[in-house]
Every structure is written in structure tokens, then in C-alpha cells.
Short mmCIF file of C-alpha atoms and ligand atoms in Angstrom, two decimals:
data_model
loop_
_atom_site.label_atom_id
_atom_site.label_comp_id
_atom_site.label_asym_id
_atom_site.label_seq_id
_atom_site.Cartn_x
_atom_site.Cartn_y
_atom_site.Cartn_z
CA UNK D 1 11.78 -32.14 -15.64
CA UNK D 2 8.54 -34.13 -16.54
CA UNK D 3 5.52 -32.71 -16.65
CA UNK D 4 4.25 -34.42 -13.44
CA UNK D 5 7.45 -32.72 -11.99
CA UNK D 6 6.76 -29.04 -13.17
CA UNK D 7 3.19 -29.08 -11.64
CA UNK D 8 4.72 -30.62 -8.06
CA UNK D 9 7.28 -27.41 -8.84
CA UNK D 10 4.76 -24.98 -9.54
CA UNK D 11 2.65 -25.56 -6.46
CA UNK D 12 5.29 -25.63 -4.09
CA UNK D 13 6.05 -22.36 -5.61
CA UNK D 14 2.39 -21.28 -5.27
CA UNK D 15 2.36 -22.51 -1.41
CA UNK D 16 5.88 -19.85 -1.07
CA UNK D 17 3.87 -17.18 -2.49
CA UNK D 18 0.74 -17.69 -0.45
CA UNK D 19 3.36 -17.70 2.24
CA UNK D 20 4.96 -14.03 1.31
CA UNK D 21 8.40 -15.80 -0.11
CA UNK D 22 10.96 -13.49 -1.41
CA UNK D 23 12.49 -15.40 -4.15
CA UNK D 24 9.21 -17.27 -4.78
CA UNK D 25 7.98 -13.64 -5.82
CA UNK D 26 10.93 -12.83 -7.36
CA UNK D 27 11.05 -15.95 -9.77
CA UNK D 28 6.94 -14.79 -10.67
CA UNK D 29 7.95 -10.81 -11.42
CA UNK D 30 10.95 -11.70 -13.74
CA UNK D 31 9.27 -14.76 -15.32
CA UNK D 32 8.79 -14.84 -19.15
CA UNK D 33 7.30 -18.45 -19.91
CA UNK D 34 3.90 -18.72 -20.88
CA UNK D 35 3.33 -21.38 -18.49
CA UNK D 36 4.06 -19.80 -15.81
CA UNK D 37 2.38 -16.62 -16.56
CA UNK D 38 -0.64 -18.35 -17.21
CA UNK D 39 -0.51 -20.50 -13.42
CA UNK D 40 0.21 -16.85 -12.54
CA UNK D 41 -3.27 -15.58 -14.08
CA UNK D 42 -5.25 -18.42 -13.19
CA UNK D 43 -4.19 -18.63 -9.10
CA UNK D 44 -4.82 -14.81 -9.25
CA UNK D 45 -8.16 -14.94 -10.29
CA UNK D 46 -9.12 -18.14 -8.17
CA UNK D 47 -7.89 -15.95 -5.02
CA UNK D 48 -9.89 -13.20 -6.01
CA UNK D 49 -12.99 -14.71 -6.65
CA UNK D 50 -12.78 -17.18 -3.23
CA UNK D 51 -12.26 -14.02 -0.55
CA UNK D 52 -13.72 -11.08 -2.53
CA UNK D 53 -16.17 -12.33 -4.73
CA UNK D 54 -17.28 -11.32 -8.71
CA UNK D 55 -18.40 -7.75 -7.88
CA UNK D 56 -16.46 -5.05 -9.12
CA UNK D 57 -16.57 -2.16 -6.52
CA UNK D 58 -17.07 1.10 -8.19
CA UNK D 59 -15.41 4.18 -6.39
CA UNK D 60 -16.45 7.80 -7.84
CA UNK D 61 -12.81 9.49 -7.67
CA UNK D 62 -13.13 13.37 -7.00
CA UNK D 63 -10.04 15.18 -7.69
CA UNK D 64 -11.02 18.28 -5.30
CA UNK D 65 -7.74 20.03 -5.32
CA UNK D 66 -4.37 20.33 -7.28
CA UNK D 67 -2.38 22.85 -4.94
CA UNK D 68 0.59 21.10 -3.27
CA UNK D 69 2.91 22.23 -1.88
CA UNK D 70 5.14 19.17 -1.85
CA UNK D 71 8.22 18.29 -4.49
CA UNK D 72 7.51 14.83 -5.59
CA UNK D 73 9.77 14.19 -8.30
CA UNK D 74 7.63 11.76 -10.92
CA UNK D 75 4.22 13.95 -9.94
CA UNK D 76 2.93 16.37 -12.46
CA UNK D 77 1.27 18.59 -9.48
CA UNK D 78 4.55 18.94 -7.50
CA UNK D 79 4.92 22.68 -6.17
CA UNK D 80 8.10 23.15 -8.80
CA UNK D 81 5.75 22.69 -11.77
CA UNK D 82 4.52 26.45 -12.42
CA UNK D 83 3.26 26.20 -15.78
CA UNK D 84 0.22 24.80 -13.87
CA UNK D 85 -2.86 26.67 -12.99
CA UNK D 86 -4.49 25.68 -9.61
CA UNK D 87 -7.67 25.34 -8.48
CA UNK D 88 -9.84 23.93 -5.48
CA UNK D 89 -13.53 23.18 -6.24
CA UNK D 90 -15.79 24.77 -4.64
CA UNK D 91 -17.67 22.81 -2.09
CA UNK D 92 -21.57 22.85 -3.51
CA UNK D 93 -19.73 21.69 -6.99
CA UNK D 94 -17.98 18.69 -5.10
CA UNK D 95 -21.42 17.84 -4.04
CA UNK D 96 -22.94 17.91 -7.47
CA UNK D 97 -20.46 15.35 -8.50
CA UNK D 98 -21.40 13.06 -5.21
CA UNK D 99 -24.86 13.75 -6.33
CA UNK D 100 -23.53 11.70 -9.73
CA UNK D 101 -22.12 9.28 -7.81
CA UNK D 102 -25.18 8.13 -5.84
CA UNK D 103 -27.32 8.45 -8.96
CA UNK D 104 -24.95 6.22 -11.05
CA UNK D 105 -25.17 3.62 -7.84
CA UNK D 106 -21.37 4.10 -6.80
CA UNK D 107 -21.03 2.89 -3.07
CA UNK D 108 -18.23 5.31 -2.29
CA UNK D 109 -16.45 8.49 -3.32
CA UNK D 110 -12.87 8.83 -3.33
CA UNK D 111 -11.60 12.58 -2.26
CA UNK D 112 -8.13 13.28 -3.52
CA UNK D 113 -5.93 15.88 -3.71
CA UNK D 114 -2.19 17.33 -3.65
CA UNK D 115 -0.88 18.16 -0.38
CA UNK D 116 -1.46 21.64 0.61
CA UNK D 117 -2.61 22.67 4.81
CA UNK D 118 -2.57 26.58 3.51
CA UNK D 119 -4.90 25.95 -0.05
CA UNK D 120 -7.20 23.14 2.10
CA UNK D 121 -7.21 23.73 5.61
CA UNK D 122 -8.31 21.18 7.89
CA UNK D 123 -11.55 22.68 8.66
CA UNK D 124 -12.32 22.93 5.09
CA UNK D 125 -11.89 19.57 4.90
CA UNK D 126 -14.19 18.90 7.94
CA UNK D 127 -16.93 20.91 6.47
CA UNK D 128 -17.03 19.31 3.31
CA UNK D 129 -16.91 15.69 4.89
CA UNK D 130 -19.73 16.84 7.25
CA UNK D 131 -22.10 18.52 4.21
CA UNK D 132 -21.27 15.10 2.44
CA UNK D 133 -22.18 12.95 5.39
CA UNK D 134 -25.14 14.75 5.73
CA UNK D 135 -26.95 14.45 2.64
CA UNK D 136 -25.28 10.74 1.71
CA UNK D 137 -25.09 7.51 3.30
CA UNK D 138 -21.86 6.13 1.07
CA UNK D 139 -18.29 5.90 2.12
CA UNK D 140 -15.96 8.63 1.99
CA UNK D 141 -12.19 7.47 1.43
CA UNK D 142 -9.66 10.82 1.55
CA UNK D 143 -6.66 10.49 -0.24
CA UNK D 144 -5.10 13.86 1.17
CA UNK D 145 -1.55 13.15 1.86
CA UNK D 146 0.04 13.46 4.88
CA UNK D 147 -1.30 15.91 7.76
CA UNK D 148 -1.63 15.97 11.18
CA UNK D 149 -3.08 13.53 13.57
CA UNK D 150 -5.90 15.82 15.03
CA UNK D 151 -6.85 16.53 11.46
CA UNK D 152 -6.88 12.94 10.75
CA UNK D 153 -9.09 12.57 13.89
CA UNK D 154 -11.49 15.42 13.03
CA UNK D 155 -11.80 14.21 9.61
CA UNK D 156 -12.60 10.73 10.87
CA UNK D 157 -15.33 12.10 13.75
CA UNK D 158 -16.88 14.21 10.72
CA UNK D 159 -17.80 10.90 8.81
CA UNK D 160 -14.62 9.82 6.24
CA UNK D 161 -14.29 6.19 6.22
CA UNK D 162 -11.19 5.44 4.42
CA UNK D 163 -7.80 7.18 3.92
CA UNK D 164 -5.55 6.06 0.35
CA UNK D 165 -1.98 6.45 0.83
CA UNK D 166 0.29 5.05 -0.89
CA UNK D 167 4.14 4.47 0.04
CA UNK D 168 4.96 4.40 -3.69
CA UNK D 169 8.49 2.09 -2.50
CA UNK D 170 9.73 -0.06 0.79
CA UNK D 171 13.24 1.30 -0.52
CA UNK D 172 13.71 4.29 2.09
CA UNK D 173 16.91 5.49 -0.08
CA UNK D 174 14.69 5.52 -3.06
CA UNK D 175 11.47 7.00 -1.14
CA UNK D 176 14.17 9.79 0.09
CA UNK D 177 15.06 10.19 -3.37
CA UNK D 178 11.80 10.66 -4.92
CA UNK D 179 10.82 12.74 -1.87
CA UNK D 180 12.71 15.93 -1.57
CA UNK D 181 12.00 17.33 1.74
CA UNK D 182 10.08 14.99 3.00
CA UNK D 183 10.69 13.02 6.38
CA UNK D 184 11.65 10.28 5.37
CA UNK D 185 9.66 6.53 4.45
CA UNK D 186 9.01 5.93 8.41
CA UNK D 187 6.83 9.07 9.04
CA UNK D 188 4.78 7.82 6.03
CA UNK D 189 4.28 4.40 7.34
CA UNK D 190 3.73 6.39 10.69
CA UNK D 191 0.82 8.02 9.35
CA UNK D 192 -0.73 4.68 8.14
CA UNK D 193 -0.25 3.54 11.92
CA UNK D 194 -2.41 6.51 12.71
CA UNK D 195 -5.17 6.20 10.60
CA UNK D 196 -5.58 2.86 11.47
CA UNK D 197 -5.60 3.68 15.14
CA UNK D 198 -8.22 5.99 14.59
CA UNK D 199 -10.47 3.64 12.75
CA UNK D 200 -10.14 4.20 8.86
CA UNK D 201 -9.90 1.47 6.55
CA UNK D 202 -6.32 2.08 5.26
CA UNK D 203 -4.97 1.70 1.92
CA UNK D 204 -1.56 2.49 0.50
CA UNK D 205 0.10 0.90 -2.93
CA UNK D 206 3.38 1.68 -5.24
CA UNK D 207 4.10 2.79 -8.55
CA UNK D 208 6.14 -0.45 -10.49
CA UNK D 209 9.23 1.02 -12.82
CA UNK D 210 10.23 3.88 -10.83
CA UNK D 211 13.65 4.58 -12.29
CA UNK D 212 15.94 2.96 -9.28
CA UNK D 213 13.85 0.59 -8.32
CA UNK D 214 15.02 -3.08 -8.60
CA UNK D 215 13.07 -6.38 -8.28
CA UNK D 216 14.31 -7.12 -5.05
CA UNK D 217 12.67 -3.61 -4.35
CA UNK D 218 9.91 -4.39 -5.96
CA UNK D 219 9.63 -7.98 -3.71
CA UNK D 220 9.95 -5.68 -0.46
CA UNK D 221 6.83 -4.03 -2.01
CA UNK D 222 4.65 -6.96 -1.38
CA UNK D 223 5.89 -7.96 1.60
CA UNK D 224 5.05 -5.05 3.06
CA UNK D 225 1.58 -4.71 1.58
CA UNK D 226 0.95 -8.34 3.83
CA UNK D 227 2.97 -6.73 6.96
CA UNK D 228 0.90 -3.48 6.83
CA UNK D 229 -2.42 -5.98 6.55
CA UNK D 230 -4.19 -3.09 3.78
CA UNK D 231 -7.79 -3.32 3.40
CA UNK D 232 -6.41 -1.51 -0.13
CA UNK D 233 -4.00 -1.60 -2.37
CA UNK D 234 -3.18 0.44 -5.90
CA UNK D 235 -0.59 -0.64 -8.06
CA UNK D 236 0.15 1.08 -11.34
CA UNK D 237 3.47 1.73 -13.75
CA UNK D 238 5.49 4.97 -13.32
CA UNK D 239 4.73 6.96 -16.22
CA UNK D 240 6.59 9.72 -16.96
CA UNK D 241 5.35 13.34 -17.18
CA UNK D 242 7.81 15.98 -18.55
CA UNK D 243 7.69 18.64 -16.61
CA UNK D 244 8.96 16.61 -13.46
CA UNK D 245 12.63 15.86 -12.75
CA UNK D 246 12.28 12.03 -12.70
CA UNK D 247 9.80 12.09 -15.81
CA UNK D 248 12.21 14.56 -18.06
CA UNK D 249 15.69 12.70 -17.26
CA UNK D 250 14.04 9.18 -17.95
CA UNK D 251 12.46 10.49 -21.35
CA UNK D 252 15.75 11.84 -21.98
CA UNK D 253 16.63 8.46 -22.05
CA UNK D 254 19.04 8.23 -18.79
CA UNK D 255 19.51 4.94 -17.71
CA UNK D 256 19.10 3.75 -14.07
CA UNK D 257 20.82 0.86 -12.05
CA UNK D 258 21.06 -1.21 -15.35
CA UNK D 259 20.26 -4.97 -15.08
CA UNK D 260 18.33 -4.68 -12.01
CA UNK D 261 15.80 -2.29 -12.92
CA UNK D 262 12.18 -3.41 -13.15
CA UNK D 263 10.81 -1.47 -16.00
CA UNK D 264 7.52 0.09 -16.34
CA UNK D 265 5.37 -1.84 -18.47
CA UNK D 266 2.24 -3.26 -18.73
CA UNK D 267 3.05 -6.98 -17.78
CA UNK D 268 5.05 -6.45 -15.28
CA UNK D 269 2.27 -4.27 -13.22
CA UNK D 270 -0.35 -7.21 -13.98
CA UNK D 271 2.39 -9.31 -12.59
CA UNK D 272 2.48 -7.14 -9.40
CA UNK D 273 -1.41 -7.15 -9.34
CA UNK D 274 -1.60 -10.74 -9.60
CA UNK D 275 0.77 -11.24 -6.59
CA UNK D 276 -0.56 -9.03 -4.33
CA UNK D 277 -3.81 -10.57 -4.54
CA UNK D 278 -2.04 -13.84 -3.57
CA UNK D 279 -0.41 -12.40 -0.52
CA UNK D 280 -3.16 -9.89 0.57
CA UNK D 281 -6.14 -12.15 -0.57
CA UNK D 282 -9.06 -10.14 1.13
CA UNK D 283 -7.54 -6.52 0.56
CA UNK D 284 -9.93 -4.20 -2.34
CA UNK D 285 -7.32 -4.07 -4.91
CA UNK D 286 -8.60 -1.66 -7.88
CA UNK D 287 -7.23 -1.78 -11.89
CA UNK D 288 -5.94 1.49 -11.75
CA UNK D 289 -6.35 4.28 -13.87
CA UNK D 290 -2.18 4.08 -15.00
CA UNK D 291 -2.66 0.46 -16.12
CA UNK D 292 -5.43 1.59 -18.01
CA UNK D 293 -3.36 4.31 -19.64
CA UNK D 294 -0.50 2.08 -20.67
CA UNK D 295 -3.61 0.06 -22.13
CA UNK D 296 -6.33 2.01 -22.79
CA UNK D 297 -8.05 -0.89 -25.09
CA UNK D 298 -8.06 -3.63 -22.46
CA UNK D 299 -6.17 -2.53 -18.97
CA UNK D 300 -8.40 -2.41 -16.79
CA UNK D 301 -10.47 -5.60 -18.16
CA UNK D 302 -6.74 -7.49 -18.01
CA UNK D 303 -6.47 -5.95 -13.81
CA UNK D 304 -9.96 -7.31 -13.21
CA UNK D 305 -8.93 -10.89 -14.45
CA UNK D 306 -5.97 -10.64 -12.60
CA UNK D 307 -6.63 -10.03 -9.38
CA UNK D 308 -8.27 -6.44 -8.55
CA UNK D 309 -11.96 -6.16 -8.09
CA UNK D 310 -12.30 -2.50 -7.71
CA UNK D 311 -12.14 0.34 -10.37
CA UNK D 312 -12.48 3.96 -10.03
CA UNK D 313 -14.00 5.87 -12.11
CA UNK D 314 -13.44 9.80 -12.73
CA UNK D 315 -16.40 11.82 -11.41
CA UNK D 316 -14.25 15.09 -11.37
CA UNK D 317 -15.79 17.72 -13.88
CA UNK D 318 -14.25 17.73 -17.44
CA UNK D 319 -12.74 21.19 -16.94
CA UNK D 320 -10.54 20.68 -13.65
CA UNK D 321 -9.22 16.91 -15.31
CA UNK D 322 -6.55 18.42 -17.33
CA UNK D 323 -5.09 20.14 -14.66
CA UNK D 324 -5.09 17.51 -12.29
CA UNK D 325 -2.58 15.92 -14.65
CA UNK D 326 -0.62 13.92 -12.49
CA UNK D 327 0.68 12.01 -15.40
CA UNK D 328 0.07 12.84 -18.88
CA UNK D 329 -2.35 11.54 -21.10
CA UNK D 330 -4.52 9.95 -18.69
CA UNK D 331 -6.78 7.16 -20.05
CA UNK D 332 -9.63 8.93 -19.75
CA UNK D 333 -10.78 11.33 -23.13
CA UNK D 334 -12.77 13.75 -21.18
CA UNK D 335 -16.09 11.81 -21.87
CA UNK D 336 -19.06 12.79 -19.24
CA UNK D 337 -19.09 10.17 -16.73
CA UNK D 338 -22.43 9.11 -17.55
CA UNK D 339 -21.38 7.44 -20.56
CA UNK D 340 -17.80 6.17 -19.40
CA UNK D 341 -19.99 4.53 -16.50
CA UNK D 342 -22.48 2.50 -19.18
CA UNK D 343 -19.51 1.66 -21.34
CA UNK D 344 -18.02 0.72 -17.89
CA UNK D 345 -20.48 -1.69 -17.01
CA UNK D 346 -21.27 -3.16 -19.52
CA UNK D 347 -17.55 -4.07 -20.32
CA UNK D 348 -17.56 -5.41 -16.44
CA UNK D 349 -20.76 -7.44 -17.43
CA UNK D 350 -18.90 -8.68 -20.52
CA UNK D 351 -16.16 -10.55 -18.34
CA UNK D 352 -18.84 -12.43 -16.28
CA UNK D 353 -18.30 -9.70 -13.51
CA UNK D 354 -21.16 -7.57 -11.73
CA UNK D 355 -20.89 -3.80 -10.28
CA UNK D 356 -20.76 -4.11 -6.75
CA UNK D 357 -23.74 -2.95 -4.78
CA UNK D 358 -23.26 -1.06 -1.31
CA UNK D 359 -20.67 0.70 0.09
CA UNK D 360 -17.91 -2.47 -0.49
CA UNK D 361 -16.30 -2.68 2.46
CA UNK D 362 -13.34 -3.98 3.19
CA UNK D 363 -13.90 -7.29 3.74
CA UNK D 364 -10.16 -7.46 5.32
CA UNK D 365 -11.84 -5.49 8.12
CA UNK D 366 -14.02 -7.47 9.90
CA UNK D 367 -10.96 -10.55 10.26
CA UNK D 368 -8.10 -8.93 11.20
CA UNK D 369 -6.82 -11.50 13.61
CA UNK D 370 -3.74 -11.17 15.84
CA UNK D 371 -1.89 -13.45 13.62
CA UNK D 372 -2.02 -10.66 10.87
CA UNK D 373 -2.24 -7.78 12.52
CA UNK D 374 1.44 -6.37 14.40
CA UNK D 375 -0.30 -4.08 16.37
CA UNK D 376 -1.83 -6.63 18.73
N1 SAH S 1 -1.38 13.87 -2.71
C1 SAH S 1 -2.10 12.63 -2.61
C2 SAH S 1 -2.52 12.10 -3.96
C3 SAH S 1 -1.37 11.82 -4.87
S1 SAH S 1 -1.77 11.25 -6.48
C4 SAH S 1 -1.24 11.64 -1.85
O1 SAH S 1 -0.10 11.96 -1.56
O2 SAH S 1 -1.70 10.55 -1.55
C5 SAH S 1 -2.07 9.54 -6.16
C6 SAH S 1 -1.02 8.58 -6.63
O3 SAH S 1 -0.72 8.76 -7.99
C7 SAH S 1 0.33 8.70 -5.97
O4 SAH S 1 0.33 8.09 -4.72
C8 SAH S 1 1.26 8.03 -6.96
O5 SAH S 1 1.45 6.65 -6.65
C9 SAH S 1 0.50 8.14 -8.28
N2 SAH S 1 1.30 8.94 -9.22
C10 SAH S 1 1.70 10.21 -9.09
N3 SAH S 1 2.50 10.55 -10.13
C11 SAH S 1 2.60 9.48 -10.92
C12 SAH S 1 3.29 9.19 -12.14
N4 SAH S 1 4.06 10.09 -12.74
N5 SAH S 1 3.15 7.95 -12.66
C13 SAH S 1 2.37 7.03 -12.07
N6 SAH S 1 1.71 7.23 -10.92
C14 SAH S 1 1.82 8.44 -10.35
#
């Protein structure tokens, strides 16, 4: 092929992607030339900065609670780990670290939790959103797990904005599988339907490497990301954490579906990154905190130029973090958010980026057309 040849190639390829085309996104996730990689990078980053702009949102992520009382087999807070003590803040702490959020200039805070109705009943929840609400103007996104409809409801009427949950694979065999218990891929997606009825800005996402999971898998990932129209979207690489099933038979070295399985590396989630912002081009995509810990030097700076535009810093105090370990060695050292956050920004300053100002909206929202959108 001549060189005038490989570009005609490479944007037809470009146009398939734009378009959601299978084997157009398969032929980016397994590529290995530099070439390509780099036509890869540099449509990503185009994309990015044409629908969502150079700011880079800033979410103050709260880890409230680690009871659960489901089975997840890759999470370190699964039920079955008992070498685990629990805790749930207390709700005038939470606030202190909102407090931190609004002083550092963070438009939102990010609630999460394991999944646990008895440890963090509903009403809880609805006081906690309401004290928030009233002291704060900035968006609350809950990322809860699954619960009930009317809880979903109250929670929404109390003030949350957004609700983070993430489908982890489109594979329902390998959701079942990595979901003891649980009913099944469908109910999850179910819930999504909800939330969106209600009014929340919805996110959802996947881990990239789960042991089982193949490219065509991984594919199916992205297409749904486009079919569920997100206003969010996380993607970060399995990592394994011993005292889980999946985490202790893959660092036992077990091998999975040999050939076809997409590993868990760092390339091959900036790959993922990188594609999602082609097919979802106005969703909030952050550089996660698991990229960043397969990288701690430069992960989250490499997300940012490839794609995301949102990161999310830990707000939760120093002494809950290590037991909200839902992977090991989490990229973060236990340094006091005020200084990650100065470090933070200046590093986003560095790469010609600003922090966001405001609550950073989905901008997703405001556009969903009835093209897009299969619930009209
Ligand atoms: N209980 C909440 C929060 C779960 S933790 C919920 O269900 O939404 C948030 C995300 O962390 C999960 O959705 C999962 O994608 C990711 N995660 C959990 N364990 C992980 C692991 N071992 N490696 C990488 N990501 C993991």
C-alpha cells in the first residue's frame, strides 16, 4: 500500500468507528503499529476537545461505606472477604469532606459505596443527600449499587444528580460469572433504564482484562456504551486483589480462554478510552483511578490526552482509604487531599488543560435526540 493509500485506509476506518463498527474497533484494540496507535491518540483527543472542551472536571470521590453484602468475585469489599473491618462514616464527617470539596473548587461529589440496604438504609441515604443539598449547591452523583426504584426516586427528590453504575461486561455469561447471586446482566441494565427515567444523569463503564473476557467482548463493551447514550463512562484494567476468587486464581497464574483474552494492561485500557470517546463523543469520561495505579507516574496525564476529561480525586479521610480497598495498592499514598489537589492541577495545567469550573454537566444531556436515544 502507498502512503496516499494507508491514509484513504485509515479514515475510512476512522468514519467505521465514528459509526460504532465492530471489526473497525476490533482492528484499533488489537493493533500494535505505531501508526496506528498514534491516528488512534490524535482522533481521540481531537473528539475530546471539539464536544467537551479543555477543562478537566474534578469530582471529589467520597467512599462513605464499605459494608456489602454482595459476592463480586474481582472486588476486595465482597461480603466473603472477612479479614476486612467495616465501617460507615458518620454523616457530619461526610460533610466535612464536602466542605473540602467546595473549598478546593470541585463542582461535584461522588458518593460511593458497597452494596448493603441493612448497613445504609434508604433513609439514611435520603438524609444525608438532603443535609448535603442543603448547605451546597454542587452535584451529587451516588454510586450505590443496585436498590430499589422508590429509593432511587427518594434519593433523586432529595437532591442527587447523578447515579455511576457500571456494567463491568455486555457478556451476560461472564457478568453471571463474576456475579454470584446476582440477577443477572438485564436487571442491571434495568436499573440504568430507571435512573434515567427518573431524571439522573447516568453513567456506567467496564473493567478491560477481566479474566474471560475476549476482544469481541470487549467490542460489545463499546457498543453498548453508544446504545445506552451515557452522559458517563469509567474504564479501567482489572487488577487483581488476593483475597477475591477471581484476583487469587489469576495471580496463581491460571490461564483463561487463551488467544482470545484481552489482557489487563495499561495500553490496552488507553485503547478502550480512546474509543469510547470516538463513539460516545459528548459523554464525561474520567482517567480513572485503576489506570492511574497501573501507572502511577503518568496514567492519568496519558487518559486526559486520550480521550477522558474528568478525574476524581479521593476526598475520603486517610483512615477509612485502606479499607475501602477495592483493589490493592491504589494509586493514591495516603497524601491529604489538599496537596494531591495542587500537585493535581498543576500537572492538568502542565498538559495545556484547565480544572473545570461549575458543576460540569453532562453536556450529553441537554442533546439527547431521538436518533440516540431508544427510549423515544
Ligand atoms: N458498589 C458500587 C461501587 C463499586 S466499586 C457499585 O456497585 O457501583 C466501583 C467500581 O470499581 C466497580 O464498578 C468496578 O468496575 C471497579 N472495581 C471493583 N473491583 C475492581 C478490581 N479488582 N479491579 C478493577 N476495578 C475494580
Amino acid at each position: 500500500m502507498n502512503d496516499k493509500q494507508k491514509v484513504d485506509n485509515l479514515e475510512s476506518l476512522r468514519k467505521r468507528v465514528m459509526h460504532a463498527d465492530r471489526e473497525a474497533l476490533i482492528y484499533f484494540l488489537t493493533a500494535e503499529r505505531e501508526e496506528v496507535l498514534s491516528t488512534l491518540w490524535e482522533w481521540s483527543d481531537q473528539v475530546r476537545r471539539q464536544h467537551v472542551g479543555d477543562a478537566v472536571h474534578l469530582r471529589g470521590l467520597i467512599e462513605v461505606s464499605n459494608y456489602c453484602a454482595a459476592n463480586c468475585i474481582y472486588c476486595g469489599i465482597r461480603a466473603g472477604n472477612h479479614h476486612l473491618l467495616r465501617y460507615r462514616m458518620e454523616i457530619p464527617e461526610i460533610l466535612t469532606q464536602v466542605r473540602l470539596a467546595v473549598k478546593l473548587g470541585y463542582g461535584t461529589v461522588v458518593l460511593q459505596s458497597g452494596e448493603s440496604s441493612r448497613q445504609m438504609p434508604g433513609r439514611w441515604v435520603t438524609e444525608l443527600i438532603r443535609t448535603i443539598r442543603s448547605e451546597c449547591d454542587l452535584a451529587i452523583t451516588l454510586g450505590m449499587g443496585e436498590r430499589s426504584r422508590d429509593e432511587y426516586q427518594e434519593w433523586f427528590s432529595a437532591g442527587a444528580n447523578r447515579y455511576l453504575m457500571r456494567y463491568e461486561t455486555s457478556n451476560s455469561g461472564l457478568f453471571h460469572t463474576l456475579h454470584p447471586g446476582h440477577l443477572g446482566l438485564e436487571s442491571r441494565l434495568n436499573s440504568l433504564h430507571l435512573l434515567r427515567e427518573i431524571g439522573y444523569e447516568i453513567g456506567s463503564g467496564i473493567m478491560v482484562g477481566i479474566p474471560g473476557q475476549t476482544w469481541d467482548d470487549l467490542a460489545a463493551d463499546l457498543l453498548l456504551f453508544r446504545q445506552l447514550n451515557l452522559d458517563m463512562i469509567g474504564v479501567g484494567p482489572f487488577l487483581p486483589h488476593p483475597e477475591t476468587p477471581l484476583g487469587s486464581s489469576y495471580l496463581e497464574g491460571q490461564v483463561f480462554t487463551p488467544g482470545a483474552q484481552v489482557p489487563n494492561n495499561e495500553i490496552t485500557t488507553l485503547k478502550t478510552v480512546a474509543l469510547t470517546r470516538l463513539v460516545c463523543p459528548m459523554a464525561n469520561i474520567p482517567s480513572t483511578t485503576a489506570l492511574a495505579a497501573v501507572d502511577v507516574k503518568s496514567g492519568h496525564e496519558l487518559g486526559l490526552s486520550r480521550g477522558a476529561n474528568v478525574i476524581m480525586p479521593n476526598l475520603t479521610p486517610t483512615h477509612y482509604r485502606s479499607l475501602y480497598e477495592i483493589y490493592p495498592a491504589k494509586a493514591d499514598t495516603g497524601e491529604a487531599a489538599e496537596h494531591y489537589d495542587s500537585r493535581l492541577k498543576a500537572r492538568i495545567l502542565a498538559l495545556g488543560r484547565h480544572p473545570g469550573i461549575g458543576r460540569g454537566d453532562s453536556p450529553n444531556k441537554g442533546v439527547r435526540t431521538c436518533e440516540h436515544n431508544p427510549e423515544h
